[in-house]
PDB file of N, CA and C in Angstrom:
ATOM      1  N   UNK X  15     -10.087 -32.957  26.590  1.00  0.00           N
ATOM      2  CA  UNK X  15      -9.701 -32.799  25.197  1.00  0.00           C
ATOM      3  C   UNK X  15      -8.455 -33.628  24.927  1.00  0.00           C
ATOM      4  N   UNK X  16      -8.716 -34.294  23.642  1.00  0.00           N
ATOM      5  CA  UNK X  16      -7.374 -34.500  23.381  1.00  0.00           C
ATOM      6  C   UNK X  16      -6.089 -34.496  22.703  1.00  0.00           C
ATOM      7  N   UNK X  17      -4.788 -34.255  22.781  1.00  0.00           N
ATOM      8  CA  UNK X  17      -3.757 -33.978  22.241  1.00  0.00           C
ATOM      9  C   UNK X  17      -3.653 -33.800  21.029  1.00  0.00           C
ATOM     10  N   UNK X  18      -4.284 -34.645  19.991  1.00  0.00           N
ATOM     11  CA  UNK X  18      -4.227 -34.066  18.098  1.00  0.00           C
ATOM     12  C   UNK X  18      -5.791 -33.249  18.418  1.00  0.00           C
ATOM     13  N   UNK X  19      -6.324 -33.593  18.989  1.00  0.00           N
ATOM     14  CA  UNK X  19      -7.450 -31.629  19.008  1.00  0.00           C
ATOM     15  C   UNK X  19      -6.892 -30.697  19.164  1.00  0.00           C
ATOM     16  N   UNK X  20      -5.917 -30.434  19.705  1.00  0.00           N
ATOM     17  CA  UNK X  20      -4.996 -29.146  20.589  1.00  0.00           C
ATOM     18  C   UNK X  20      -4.269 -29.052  19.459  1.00  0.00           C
ATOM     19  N   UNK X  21      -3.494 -29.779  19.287  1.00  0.00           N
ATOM     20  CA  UNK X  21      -2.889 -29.910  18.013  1.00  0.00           C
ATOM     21  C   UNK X  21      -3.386 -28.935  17.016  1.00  0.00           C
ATOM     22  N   UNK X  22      -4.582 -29.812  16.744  1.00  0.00           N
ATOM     23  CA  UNK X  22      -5.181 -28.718  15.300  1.00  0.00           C
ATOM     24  C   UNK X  22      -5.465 -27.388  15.753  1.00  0.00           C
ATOM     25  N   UNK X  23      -6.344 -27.324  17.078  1.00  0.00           N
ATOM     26  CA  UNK X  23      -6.619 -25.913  17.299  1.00  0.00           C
ATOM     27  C   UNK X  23      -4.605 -25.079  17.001  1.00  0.00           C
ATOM     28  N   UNK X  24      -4.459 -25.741  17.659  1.00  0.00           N
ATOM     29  CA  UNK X  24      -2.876 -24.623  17.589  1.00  0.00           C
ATOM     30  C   UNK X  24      -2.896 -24.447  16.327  1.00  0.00           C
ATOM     31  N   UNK X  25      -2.279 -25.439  15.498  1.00  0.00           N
ATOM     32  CA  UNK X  25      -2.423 -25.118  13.919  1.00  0.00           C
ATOM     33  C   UNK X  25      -3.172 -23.970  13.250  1.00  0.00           C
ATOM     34  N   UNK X  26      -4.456 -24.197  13.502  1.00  0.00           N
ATOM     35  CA  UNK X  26      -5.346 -23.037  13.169  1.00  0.00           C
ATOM     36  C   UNK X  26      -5.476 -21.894  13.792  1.00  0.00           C
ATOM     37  N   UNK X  27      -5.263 -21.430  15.096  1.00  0.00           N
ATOM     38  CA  UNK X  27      -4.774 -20.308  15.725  1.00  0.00           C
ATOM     39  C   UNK X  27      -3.315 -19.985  15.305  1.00  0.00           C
ATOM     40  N   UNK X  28      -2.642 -20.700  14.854  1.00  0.00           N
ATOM     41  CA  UNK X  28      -1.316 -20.062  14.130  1.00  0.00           C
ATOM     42  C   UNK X  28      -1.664 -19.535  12.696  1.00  0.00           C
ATOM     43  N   UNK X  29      -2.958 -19.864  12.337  1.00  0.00           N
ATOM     44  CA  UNK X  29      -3.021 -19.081  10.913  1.00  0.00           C
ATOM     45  C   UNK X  29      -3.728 -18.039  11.451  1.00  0.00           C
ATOM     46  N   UNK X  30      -3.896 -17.738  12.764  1.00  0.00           N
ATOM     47  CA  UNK X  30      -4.886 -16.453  12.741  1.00  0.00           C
ATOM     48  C   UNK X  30      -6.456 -16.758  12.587  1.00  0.00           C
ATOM     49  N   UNK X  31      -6.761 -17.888  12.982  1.00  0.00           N
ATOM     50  CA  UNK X  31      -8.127 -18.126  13.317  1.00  0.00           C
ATOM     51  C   UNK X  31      -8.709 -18.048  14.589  1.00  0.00           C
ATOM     52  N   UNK X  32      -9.784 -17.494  14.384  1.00  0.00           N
ATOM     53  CA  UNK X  32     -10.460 -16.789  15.774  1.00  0.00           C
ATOM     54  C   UNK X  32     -11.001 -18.240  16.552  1.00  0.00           C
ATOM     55  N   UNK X  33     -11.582 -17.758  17.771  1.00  0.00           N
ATOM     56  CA  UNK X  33     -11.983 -19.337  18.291  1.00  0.00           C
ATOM     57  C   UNK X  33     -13.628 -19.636  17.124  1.00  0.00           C
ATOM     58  N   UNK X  34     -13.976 -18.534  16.847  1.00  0.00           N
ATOM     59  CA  UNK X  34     -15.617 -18.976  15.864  1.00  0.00           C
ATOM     60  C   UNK X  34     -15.232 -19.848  14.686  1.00  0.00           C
ATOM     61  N   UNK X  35     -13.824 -19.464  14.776  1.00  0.00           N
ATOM     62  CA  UNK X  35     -13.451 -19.996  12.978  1.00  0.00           C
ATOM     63  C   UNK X  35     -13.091 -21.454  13.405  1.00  0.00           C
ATOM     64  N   UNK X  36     -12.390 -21.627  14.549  1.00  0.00           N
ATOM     65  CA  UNK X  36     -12.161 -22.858  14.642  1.00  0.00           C
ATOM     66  C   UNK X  36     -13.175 -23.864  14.610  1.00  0.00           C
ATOM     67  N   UNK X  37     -14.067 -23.380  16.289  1.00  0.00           N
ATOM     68  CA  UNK X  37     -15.411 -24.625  16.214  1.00  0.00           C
ATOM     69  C   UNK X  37     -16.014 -24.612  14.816  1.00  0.00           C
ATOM     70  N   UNK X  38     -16.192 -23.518  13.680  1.00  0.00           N
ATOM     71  CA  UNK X  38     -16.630 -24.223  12.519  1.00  0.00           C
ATOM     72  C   UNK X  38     -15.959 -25.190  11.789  1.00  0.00           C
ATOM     73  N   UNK X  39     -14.554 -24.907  11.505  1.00  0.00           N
ATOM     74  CA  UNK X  39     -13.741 -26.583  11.208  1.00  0.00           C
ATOM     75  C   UNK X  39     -14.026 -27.126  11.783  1.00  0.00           C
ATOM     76  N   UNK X  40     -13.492 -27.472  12.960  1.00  0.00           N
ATOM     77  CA  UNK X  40     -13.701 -28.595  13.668  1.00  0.00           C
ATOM     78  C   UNK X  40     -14.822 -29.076  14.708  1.00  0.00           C
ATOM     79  N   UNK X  41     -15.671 -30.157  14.042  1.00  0.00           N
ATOM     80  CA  UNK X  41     -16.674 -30.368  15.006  1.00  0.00           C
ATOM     81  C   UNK X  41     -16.323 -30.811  16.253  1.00  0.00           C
ATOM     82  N   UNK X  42     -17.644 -30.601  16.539  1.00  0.00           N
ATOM     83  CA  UNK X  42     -17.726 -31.116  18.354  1.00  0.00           C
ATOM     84  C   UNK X  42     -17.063 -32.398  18.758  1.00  0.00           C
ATOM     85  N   UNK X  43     -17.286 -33.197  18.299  1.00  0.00           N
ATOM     86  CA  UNK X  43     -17.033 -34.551  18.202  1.00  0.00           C
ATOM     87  C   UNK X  43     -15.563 -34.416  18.743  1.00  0.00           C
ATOM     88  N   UNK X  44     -14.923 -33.474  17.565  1.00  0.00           N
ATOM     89  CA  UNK X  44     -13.070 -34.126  17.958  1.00  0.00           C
ATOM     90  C   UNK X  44     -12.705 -33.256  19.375  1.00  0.00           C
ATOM     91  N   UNK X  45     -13.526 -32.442  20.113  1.00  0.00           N
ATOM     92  CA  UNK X  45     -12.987 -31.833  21.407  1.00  0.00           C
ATOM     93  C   UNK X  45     -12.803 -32.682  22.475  1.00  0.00           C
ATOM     94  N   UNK X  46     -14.104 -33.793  22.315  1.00  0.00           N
ATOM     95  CA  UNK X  46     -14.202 -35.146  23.323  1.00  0.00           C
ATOM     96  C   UNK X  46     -13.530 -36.045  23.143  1.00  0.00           C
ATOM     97  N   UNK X  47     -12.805 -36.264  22.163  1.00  0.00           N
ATOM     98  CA  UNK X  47     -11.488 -37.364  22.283  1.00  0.00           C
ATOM     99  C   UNK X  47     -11.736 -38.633  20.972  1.00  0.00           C
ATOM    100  N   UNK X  48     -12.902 -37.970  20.213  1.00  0.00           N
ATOM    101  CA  UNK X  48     -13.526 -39.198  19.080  1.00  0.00           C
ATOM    102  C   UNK X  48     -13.069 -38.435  17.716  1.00  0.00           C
ATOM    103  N   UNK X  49     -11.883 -38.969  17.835  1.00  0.00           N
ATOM    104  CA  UNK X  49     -11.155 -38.854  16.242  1.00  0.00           C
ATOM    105  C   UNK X  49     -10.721 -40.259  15.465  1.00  0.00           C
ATOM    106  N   UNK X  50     -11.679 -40.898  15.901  1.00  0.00           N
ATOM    107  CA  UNK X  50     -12.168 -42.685  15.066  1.00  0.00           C
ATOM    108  C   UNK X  50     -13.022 -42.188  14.046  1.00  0.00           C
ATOM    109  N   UNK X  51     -13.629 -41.468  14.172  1.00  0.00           N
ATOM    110  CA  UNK X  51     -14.811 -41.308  12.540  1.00  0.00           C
ATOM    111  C   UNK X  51     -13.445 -41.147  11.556  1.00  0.00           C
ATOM    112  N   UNK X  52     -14.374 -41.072  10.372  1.00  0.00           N
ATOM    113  CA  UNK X  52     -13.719 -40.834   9.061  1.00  0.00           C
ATOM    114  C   UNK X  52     -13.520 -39.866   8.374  1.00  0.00           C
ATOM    115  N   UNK X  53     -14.732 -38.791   9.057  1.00  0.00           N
ATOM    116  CA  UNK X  53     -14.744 -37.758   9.001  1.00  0.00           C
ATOM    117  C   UNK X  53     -13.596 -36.717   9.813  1.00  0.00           C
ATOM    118  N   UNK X  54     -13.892 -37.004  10.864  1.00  0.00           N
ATOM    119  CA  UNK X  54     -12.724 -36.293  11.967  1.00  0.00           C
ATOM    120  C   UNK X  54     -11.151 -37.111  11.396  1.00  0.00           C
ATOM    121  N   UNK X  55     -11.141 -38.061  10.774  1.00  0.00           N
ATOM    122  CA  UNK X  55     -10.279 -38.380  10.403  1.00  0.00           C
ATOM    123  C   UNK X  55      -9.346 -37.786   9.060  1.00  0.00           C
ATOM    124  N   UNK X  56     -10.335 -37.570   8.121  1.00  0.00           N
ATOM    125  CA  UNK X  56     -10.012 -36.870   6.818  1.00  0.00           C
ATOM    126  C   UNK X  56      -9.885 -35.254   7.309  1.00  0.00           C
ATOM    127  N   UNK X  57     -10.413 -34.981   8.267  1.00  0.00           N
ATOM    128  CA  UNK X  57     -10.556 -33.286   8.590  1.00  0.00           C
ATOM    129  C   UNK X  57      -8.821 -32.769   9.426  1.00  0.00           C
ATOM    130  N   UNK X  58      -8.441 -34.013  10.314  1.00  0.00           N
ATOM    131  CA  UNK X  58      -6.589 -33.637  10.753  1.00  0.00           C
ATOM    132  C   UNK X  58      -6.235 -33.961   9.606  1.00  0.00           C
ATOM    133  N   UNK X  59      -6.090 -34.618   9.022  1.00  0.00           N
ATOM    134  CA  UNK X  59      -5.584 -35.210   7.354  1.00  0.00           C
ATOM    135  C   UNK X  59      -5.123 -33.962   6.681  1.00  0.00           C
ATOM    136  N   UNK X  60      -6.352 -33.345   6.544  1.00  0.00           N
ATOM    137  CA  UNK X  60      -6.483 -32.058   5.771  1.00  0.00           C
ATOM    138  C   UNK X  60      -5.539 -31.065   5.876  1.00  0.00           C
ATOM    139  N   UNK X  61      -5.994 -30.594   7.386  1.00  0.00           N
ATOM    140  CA  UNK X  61      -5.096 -29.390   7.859  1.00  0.00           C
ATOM    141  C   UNK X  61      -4.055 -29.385   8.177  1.00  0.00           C
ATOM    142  N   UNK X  62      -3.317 -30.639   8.483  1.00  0.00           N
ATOM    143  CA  UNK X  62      -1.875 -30.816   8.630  1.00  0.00           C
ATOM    144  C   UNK X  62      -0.808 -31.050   7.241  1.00  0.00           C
ATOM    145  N   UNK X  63      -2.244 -31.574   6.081  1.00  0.00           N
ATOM    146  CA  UNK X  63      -1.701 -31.158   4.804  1.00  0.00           C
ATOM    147  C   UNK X  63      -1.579 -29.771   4.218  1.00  0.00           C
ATOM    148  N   UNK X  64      -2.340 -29.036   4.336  1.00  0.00           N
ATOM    149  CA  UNK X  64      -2.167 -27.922   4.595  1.00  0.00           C
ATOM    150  C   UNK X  64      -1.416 -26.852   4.639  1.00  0.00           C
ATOM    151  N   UNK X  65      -0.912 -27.455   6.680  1.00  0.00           N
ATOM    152  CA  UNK X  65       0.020 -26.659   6.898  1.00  0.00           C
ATOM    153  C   UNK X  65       1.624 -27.156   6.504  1.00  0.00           C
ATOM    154  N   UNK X  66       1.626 -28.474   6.059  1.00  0.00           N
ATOM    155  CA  UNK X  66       2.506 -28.556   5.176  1.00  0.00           C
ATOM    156  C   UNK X  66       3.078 -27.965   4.364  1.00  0.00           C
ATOM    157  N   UNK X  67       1.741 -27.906   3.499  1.00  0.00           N
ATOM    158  CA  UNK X  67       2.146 -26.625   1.938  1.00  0.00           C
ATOM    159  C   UNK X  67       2.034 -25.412   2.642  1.00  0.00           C
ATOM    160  N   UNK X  68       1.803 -24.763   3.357  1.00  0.00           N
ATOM    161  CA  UNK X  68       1.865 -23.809   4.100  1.00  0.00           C
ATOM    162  C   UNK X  68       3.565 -23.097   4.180  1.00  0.00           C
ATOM    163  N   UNK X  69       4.436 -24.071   5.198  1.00  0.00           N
ATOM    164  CA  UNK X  69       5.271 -24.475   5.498  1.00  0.00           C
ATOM    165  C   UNK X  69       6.565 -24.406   4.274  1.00  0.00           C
ATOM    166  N   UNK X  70       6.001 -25.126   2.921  1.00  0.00           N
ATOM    167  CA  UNK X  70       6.760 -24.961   1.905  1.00  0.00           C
ATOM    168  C   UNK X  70       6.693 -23.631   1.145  1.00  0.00           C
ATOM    169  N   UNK X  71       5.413 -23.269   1.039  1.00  0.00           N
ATOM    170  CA  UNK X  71       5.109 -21.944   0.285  1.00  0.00           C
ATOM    171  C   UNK X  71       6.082 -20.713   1.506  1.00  0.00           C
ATOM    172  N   UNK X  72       5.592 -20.861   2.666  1.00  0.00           N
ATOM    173  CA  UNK X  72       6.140 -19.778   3.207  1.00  0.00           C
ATOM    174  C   UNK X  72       6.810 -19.582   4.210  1.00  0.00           C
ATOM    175  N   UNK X  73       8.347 -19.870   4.297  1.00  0.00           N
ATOM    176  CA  UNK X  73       8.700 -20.617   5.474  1.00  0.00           C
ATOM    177  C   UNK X  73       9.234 -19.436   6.698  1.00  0.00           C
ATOM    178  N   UNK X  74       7.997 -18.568   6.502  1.00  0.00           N
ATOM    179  CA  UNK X  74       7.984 -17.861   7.516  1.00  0.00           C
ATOM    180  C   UNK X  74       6.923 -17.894   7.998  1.00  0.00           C
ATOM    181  N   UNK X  75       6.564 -17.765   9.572  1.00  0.00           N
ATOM    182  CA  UNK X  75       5.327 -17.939  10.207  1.00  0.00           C
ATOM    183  C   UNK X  75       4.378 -16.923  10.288  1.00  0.00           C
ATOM    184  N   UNK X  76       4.632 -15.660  10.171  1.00  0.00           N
ATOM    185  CA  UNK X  76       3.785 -14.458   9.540  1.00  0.00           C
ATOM    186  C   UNK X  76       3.488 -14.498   8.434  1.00  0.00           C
ATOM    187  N   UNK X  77       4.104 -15.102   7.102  1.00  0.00           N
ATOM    188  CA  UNK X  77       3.774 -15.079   5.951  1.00  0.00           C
ATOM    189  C   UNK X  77       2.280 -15.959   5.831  1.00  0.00           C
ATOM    190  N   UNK X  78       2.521 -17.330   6.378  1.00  0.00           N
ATOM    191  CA  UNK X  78       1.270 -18.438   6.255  1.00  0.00           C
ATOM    192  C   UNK X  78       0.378 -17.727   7.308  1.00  0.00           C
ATOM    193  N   UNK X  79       0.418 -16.764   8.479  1.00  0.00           N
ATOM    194  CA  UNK X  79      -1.084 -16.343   8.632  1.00  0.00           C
ATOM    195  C   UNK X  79      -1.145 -15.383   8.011  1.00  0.00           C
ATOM    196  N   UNK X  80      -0.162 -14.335   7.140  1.00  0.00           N
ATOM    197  CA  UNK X  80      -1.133 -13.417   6.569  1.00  0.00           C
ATOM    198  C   UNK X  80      -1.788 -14.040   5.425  1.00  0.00           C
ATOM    199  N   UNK X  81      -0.933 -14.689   4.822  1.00  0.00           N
ATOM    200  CA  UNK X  81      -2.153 -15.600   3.390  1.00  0.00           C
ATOM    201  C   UNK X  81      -2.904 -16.296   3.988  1.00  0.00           C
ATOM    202  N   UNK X  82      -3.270 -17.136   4.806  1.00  0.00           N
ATOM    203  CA  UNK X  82      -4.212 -17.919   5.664  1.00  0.00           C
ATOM    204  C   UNK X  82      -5.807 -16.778   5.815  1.00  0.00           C
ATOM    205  N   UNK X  83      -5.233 -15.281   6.635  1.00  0.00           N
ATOM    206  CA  UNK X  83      -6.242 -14.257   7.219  1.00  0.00           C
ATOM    207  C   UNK X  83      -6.351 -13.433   6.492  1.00  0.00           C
ATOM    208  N   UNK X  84      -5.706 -13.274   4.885  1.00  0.00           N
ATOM    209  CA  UNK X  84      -6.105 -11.966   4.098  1.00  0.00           C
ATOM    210  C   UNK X  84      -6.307 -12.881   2.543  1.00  0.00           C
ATOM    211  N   UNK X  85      -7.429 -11.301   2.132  1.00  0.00           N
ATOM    212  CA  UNK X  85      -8.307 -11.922   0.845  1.00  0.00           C
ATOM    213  C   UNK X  85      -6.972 -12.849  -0.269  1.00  0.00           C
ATOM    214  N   UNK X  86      -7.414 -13.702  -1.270  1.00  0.00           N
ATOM    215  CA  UNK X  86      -6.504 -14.057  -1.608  1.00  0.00           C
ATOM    216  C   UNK X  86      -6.903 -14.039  -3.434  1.00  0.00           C
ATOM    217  N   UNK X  87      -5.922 -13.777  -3.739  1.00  0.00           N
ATOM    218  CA  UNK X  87      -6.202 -13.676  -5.521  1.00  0.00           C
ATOM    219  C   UNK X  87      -6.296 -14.801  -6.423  1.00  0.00           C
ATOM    220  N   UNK X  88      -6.296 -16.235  -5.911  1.00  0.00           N
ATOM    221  CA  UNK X  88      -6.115 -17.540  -6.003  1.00  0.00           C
ATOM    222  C   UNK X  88      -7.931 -17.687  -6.989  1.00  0.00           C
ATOM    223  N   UNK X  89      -7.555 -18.793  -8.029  1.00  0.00           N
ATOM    224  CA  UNK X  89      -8.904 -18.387  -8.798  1.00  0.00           C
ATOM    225  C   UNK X  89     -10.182 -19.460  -7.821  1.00  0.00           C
ATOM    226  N   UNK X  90      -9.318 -20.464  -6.376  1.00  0.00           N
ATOM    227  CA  UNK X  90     -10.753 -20.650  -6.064  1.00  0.00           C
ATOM    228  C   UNK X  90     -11.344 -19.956  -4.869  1.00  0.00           C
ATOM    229  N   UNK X  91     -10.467 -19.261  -4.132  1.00  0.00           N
ATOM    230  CA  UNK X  91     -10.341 -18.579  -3.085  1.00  0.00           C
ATOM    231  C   UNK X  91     -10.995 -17.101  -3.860  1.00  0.00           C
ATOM    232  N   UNK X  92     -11.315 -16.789  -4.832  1.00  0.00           N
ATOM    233  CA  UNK X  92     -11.582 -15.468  -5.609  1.00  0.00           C
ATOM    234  C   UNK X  92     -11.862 -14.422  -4.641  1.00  0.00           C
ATOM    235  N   UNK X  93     -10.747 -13.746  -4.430  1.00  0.00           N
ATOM    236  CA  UNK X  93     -10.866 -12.899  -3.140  1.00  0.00           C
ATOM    237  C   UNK X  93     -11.374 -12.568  -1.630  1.00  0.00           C
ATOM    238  N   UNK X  94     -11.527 -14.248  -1.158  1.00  0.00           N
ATOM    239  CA  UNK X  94     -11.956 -14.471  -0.197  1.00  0.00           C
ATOM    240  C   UNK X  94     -10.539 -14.771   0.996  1.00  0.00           C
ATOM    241  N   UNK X  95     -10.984 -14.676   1.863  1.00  0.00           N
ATOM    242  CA  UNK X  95      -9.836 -15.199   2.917  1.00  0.00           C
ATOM    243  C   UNK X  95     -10.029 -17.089   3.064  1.00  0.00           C
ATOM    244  N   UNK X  96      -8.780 -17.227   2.560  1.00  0.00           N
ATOM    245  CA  UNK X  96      -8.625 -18.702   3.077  1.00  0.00           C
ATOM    246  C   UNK X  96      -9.427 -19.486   4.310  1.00  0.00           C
ATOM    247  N   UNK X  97      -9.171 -18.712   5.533  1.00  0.00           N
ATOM    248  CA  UNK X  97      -9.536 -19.224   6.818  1.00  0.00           C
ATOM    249  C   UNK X  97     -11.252 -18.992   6.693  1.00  0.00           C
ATOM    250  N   UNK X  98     -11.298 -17.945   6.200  1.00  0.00           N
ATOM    251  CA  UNK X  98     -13.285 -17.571   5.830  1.00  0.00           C
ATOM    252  C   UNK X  98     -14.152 -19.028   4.811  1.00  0.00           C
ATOM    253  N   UNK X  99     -12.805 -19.430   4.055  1.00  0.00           N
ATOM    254  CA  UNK X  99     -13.696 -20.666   3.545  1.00  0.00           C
ATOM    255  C   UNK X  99     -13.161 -22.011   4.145  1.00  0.00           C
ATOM    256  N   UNK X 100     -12.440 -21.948   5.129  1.00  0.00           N
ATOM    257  CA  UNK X 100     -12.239 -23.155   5.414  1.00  0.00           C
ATOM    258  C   UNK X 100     -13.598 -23.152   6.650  1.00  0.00           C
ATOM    259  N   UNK X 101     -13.868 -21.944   7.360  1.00  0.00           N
ATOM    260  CA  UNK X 101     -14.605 -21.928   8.607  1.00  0.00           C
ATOM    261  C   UNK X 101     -16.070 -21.906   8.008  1.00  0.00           C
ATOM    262  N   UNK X 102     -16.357 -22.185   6.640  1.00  0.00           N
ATOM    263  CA  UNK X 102     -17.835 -22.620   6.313  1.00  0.00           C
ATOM    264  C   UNK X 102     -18.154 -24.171   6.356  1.00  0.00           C
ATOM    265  N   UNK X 103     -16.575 -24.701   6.750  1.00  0.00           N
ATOM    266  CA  UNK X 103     -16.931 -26.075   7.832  1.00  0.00           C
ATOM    267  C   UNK X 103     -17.203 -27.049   7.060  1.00  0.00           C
ATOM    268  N   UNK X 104     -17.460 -27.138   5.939  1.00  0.00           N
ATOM    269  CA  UNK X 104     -17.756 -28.560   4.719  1.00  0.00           C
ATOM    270  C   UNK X 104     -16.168 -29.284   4.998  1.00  0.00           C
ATOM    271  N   UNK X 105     -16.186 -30.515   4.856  1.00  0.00           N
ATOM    272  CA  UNK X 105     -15.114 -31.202   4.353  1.00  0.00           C
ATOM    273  C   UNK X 105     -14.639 -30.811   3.023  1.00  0.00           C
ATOM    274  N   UNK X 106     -15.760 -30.595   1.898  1.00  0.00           N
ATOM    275  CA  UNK X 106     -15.269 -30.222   0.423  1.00  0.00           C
ATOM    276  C   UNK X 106     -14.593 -29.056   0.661  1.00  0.00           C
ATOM    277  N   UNK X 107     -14.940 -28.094   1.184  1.00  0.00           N
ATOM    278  CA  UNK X 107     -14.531 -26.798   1.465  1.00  0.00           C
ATOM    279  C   UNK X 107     -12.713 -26.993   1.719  1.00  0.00           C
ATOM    280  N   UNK X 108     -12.724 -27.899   2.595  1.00  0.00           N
ATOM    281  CA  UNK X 108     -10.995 -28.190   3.241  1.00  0.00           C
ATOM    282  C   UNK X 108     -10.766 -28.657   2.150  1.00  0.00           C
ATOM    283  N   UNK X 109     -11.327 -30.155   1.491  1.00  0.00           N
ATOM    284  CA  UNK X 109     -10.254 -30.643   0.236  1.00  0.00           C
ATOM    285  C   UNK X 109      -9.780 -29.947  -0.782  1.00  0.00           C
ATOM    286  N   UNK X 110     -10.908 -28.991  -1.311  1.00  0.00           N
ATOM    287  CA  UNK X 110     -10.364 -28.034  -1.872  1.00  0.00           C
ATOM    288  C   UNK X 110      -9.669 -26.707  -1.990  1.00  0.00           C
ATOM    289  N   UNK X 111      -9.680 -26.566  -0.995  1.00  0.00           N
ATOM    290  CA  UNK X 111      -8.319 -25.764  -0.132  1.00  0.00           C
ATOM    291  C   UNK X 111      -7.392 -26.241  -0.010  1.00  0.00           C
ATOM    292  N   UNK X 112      -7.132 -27.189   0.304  1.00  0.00           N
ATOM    293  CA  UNK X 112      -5.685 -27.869   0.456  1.00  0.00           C
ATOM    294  C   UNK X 112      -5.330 -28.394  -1.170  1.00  0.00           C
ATOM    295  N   UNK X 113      -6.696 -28.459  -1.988  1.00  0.00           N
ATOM    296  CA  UNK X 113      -5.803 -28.956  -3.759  1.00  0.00           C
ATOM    297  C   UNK X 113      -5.594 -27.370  -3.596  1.00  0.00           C
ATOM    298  N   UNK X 114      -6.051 -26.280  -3.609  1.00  0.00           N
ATOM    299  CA  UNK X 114      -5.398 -24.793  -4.331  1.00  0.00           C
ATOM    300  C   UNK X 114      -4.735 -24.592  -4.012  1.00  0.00           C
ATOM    301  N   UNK X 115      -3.980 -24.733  -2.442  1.00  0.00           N
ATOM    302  CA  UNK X 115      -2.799 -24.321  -1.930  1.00  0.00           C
ATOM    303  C   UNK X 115      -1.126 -25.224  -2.176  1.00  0.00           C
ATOM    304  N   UNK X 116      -2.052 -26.263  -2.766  1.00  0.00           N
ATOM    305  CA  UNK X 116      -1.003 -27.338  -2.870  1.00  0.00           C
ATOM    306  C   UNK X 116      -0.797 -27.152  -4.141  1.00  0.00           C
ATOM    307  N   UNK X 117      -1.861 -26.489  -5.020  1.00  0.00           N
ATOM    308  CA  UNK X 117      -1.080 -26.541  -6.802  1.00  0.00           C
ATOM    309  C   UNK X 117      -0.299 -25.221  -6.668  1.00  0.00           C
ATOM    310  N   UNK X 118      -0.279 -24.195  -5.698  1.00  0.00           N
ATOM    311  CA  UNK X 118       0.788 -23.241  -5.330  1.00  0.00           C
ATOM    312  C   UNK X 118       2.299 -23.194  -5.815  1.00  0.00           C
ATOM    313  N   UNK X 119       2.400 -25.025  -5.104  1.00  0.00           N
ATOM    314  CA  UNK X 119       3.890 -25.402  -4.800  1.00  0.00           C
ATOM    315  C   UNK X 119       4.488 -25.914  -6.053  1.00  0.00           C
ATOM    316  N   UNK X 120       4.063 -26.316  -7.280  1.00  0.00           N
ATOM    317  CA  UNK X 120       4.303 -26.340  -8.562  1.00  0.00           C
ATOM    318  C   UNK X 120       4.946 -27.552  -8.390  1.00  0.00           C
ATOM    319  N   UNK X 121       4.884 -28.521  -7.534  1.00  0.00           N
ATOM    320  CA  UNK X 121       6.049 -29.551  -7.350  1.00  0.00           C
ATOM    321  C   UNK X 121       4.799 -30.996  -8.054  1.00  0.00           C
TER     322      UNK X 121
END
């Protein structure tokens, strides 16, 4: 495996994602060391944007996994858990997670 895979897994186990939730973000592909696609490329993109706004919204590390792992009142998240729609694994799924969390920050 390599080093920005670990990377993300950490990332996403710091929001409180189970290992099922992870392999659905992240495909197979990026465990073997092929983060040249465009896809695996836009997908670290994502989540490190993310945990960016993450980071700004809550600059405590319990705060970003409990909003990450609990339902959220957000009108696209409509009472779903964040990590529950990021782990239905679409790329759209992430981009638009990262625009709702990012219009959060009002900046």
């Amino acid at each position: 495996m390599n080093v920005e895979y670990n990377q993300l897994v950490e990332t996403l186990k710091s929001w409180g994602a189970t290992q099922v939730q992870v392999d659905a973000i992240l495909p197979p592909n990026l465990a073997v060391g092929d983060m040249a696609d465009r896809d695996s490329k836009q997908r670290q993109r994502l989540i490190e944007s993310i945990d960016e706004s993450l980071k700004l919204l809550f600059p405590n590390k319990e705060r970003r996994k409990h909003f990450m792992s609990h339902s959220s009142n957000t009108v696209f998240f409509a009472q779903r858990k964040p990590l529950d729609v990021l782990a239905l694994g679409s790329l759209a799924n992430l981009e638009q997670s990262y625009q709702s969390i990012r219009s959060m920050l009002c900046i």
